[in-house]
Tab-separated table of C-alpha atoms in Angstrom:
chain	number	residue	atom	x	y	z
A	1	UNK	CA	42.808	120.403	137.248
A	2	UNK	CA	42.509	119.057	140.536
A	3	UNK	CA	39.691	117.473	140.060
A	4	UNK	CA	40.810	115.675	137.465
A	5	UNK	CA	44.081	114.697	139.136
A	6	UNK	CA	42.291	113.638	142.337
A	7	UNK	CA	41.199	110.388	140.277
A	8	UNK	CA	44.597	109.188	139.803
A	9	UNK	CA	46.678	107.659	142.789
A	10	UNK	CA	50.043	107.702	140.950
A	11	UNK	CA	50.398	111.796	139.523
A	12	UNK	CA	52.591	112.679	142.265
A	13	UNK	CA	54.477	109.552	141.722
A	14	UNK	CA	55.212	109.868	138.127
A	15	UNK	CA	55.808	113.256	138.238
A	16	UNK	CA	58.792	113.419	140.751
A	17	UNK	CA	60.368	110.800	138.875
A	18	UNK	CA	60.406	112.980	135.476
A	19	UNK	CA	61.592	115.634	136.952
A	20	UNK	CA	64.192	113.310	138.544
A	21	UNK	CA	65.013	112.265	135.195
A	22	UNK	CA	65.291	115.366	133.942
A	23	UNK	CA	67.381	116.897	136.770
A	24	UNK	CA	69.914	113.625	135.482
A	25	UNK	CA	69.853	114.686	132.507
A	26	UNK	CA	70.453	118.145	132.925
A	27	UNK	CA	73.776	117.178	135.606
A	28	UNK	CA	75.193	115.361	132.762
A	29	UNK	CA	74.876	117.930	130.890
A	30	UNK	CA	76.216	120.217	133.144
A	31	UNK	CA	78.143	118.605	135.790
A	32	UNK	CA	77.989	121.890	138.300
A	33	UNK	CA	77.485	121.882	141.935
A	34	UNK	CA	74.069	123.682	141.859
A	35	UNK	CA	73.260	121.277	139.249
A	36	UNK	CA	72.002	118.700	141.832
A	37	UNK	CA	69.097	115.781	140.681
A	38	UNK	CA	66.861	116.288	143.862
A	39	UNK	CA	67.103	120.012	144.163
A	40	UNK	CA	66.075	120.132	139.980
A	41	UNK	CA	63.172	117.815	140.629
A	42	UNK	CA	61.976	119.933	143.174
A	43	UNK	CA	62.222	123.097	141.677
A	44	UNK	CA	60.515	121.712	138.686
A	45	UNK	CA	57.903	119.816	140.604
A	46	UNK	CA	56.763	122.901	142.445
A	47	UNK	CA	57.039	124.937	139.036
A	48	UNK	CA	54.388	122.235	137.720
A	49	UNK	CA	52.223	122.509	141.030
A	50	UNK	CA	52.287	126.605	141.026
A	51	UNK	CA	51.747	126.828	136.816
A	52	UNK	CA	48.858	123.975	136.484
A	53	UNK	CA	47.256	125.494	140.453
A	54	UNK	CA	47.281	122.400	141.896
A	55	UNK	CA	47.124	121.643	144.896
A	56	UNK	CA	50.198	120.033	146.970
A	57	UNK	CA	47.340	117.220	148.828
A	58	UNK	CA	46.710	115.960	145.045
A	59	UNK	CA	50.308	115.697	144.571
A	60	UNK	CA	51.222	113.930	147.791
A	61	UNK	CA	48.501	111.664	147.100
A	62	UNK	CA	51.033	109.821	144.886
A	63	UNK	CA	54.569	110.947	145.687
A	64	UNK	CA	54.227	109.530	149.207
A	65	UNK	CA	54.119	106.288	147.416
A	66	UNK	CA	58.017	107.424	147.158
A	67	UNK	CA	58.523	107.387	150.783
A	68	UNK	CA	58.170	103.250	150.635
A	69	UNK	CA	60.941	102.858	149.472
A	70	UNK	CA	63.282	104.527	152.084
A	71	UNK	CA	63.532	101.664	154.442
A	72	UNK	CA	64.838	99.278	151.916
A	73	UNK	CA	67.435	101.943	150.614
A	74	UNK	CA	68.851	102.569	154.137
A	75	UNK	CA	69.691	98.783	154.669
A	76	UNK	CA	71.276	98.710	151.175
A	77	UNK	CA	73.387	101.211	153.007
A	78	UNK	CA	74.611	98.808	155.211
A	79	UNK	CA	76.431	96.849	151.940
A	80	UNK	CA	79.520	98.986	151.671
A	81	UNK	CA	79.634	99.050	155.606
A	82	UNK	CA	80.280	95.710	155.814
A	83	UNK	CA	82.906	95.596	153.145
A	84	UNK	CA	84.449	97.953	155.300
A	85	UNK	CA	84.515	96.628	158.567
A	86	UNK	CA	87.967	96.212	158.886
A	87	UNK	CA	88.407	99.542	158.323
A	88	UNK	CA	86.103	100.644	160.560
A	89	UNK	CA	87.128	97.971	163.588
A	90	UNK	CA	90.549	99.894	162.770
A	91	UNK	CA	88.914	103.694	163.541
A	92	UNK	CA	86.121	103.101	165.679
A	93	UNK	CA	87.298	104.898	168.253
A	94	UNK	CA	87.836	108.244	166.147
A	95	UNK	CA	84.990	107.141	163.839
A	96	UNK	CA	82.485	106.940	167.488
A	97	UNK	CA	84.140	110.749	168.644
A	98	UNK	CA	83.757	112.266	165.546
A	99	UNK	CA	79.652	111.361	165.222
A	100	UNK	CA	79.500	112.077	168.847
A	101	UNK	CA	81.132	115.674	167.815
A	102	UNK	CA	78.936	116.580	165.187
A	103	UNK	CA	75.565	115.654	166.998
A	104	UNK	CA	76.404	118.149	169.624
A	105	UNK	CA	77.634	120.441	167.239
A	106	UNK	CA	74.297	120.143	165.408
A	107	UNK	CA	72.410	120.594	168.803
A	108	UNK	CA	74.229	123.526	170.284
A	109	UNK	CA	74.013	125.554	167.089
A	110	UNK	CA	70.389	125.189	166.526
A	111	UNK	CA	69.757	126.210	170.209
A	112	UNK	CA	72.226	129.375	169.533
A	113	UNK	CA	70.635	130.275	166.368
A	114	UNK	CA	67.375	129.630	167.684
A	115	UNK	CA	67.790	131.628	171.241
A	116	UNK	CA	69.503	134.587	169.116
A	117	UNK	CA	66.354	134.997	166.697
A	118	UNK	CA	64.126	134.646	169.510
A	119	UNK	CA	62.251	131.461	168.102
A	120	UNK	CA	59.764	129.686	170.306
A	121	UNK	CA	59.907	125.944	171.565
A	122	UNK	CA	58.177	124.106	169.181
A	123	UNK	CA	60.336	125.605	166.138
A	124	UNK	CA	63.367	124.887	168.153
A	125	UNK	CA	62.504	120.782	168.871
A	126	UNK	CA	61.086	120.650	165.036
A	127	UNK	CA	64.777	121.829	164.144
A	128	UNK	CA	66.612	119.750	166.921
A	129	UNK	CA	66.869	116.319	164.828
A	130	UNK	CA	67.540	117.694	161.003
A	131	UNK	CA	70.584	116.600	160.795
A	132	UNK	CA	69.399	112.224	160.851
A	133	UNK	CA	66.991	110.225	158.230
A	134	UNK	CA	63.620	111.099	157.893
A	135	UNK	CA	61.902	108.171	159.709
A	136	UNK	CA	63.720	109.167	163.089
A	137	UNK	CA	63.734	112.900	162.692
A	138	UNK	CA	59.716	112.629	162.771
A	139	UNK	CA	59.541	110.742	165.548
A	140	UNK	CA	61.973	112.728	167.789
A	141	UNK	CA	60.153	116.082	166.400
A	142	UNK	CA	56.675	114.536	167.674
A	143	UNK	CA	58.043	113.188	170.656
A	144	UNK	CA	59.515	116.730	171.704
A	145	UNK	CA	56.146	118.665	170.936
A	146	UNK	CA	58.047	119.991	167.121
A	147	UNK	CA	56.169	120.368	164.040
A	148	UNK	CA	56.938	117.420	162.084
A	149	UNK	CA	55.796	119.409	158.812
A	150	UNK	CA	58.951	122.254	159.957
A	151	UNK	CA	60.997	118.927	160.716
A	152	UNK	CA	60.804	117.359	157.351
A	153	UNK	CA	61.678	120.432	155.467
A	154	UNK	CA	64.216	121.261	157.393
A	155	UNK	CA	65.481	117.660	156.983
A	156	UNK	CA	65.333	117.414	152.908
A	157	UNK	CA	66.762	121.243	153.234
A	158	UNK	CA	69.537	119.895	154.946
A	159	UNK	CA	70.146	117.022	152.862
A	160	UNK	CA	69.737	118.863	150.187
A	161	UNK	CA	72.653	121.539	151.066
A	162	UNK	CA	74.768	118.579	152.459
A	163	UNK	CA	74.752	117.312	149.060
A	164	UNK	CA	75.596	120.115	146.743
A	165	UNK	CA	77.906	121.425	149.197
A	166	UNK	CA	79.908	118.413	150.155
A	167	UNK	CA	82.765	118.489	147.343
A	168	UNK	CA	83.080	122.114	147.343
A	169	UNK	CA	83.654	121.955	151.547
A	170	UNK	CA	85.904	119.149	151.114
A	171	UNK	CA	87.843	121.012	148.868
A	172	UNK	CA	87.593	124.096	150.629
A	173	UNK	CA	88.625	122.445	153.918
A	174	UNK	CA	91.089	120.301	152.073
A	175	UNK	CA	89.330	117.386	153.841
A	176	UNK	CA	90.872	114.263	151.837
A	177	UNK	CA	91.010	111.539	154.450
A	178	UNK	CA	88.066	108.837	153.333
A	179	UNK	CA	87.217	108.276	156.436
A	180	UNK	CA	86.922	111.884	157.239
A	181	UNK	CA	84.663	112.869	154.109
A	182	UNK	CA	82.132	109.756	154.998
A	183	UNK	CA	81.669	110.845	158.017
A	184	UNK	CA	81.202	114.345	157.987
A	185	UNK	CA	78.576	113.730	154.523
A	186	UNK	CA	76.930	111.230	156.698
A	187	UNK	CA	76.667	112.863	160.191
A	188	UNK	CA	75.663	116.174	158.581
A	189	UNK	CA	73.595	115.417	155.872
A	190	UNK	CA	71.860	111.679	156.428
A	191	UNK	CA	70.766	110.021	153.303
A	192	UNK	CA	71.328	112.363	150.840
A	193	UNK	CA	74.768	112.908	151.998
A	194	UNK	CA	75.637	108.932	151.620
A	195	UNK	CA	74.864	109.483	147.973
A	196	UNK	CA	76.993	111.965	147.661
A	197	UNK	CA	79.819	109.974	149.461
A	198	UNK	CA	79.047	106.830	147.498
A	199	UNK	CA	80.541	109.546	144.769
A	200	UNK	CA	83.693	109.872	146.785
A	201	UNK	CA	84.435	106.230	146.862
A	202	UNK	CA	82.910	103.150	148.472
A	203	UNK	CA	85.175	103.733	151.715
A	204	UNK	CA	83.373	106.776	151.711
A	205	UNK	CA	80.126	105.790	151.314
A	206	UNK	CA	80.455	102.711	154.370
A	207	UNK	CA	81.694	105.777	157.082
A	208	UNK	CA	78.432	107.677	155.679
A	209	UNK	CA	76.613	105.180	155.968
A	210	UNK	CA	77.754	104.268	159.301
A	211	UNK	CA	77.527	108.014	160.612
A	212	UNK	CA	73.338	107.879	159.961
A	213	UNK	CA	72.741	104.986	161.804
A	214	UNK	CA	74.866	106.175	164.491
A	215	UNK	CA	73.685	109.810	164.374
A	216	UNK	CA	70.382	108.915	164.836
A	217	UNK	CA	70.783	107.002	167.384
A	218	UNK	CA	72.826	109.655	169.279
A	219	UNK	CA	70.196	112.120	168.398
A	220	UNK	CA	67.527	110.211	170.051
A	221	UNK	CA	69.429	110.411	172.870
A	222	UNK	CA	70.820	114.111	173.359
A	223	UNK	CA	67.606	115.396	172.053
A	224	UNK	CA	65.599	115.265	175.127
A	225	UNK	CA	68.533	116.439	177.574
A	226	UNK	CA	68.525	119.779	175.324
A	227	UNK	CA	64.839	120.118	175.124
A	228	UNK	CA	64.529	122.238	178.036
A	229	UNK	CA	67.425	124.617	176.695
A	230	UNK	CA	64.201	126.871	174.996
A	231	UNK	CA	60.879	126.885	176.867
């Protein structure tokens, strides 16, 4: 099978978008938390991978093709910002604290979790930048000495959490502000949590988007003042 495959450049490609559209499907279907598009596709895709033995280099091949379109989808972010701004010109001093607060909160719990399981350096600065978009994350990992293979997983994991959690911690919390909900989907849970607070509401999906740029840029900068904290 892999042979075969290895002759086409767009398997991967093709194939998370099915299972994409399938995982659509399947949440209108059955609008439930767990029932999340991204976390179906990749269930399914590694189902196919696993059943057919083929190998995850074959598959990348094409799916990285994906990964292209990232940087235009994080400027489109910046849309709803800007129809926002007034709102945000309004909060920015709250709105500046609160993504402040949740990059150290970030920071100091992976160094707790990671100091209380006894895990070495290098998983410690892979996990430091999670929490922020893909395209920083990898270079903060690299620049720190991480594993930027640990760092991406950890990354989509989050994202992934951040957005079949994020309505059932809102709830739970009884977190209703806007403002509140965008940020906290944004700062904790990058990309994938802006699509889940473009669900909220658009106010909601501006403070997201707001928090990611923001986070990262925070992250870039506390990440090297806690890279000591685990030799």
């Amino acid at each position: 099978m892999n042979e075969i495959l290895q002759e086409s450049a767009y398997f991967g490609f093709f194939l998370a978008l099915a299972t994409y559209w399938v995982g659509l499907k399947i949440q209108k279907r059955f609008p439930y938390t767990l029932c999340n598009p991204l976390l179906i596709s990749t269930v399914l895709c590694i189902a196919v991978l696993l059943v057919f033995d083929i190998d995850y280099e074959v598959f990348d091949v094409g799916a990285s093709h994906i990964s292209y379109f990232l940087t235009p989808c994080t400027v489109c972010l910046a849309i709803p910002m800007y129809r926002q701004v007034q709102i945000l010109k309004k909060n920015l001093a709250a709105v500046l604290v609160s993504i402040v607060s949740g990059c150290l909160a970030a920071s100091l719990t992976i160094w707790g979790l990671c100091a209380l399981l006894g895990l070495d350096g290098s998983v410690y600065h892979s996990l430091q930048p999670k929490s922020v978009t893909t395209a920083i994350a990898i270079g903060v990992s690299a620049e720190l000495g991480g594993n930027t293979a640990l760092t991406i997983m950890s990354v989509v994991v989050t994202g992934m959490f951040g957005g079949i959690m994020a309505k059932v911690l809102c709830r739970l919390f009884h977190i209703k502000d806007p403002i509140a909900v965008g940020l906290a989907c944004g700062n904790s849970a990058h990309a994938m949590g802006t699509s889940k607070a473009l669900e909220f509401g658009e106010l909601e999906g501006a403070m997201s988007s707001l928090a990611v740029v923001v986070a990262g840029v925070v992250t870039v900068i506390f990440a090297p003042l806690f890279a000591g904290m685990i030799p």
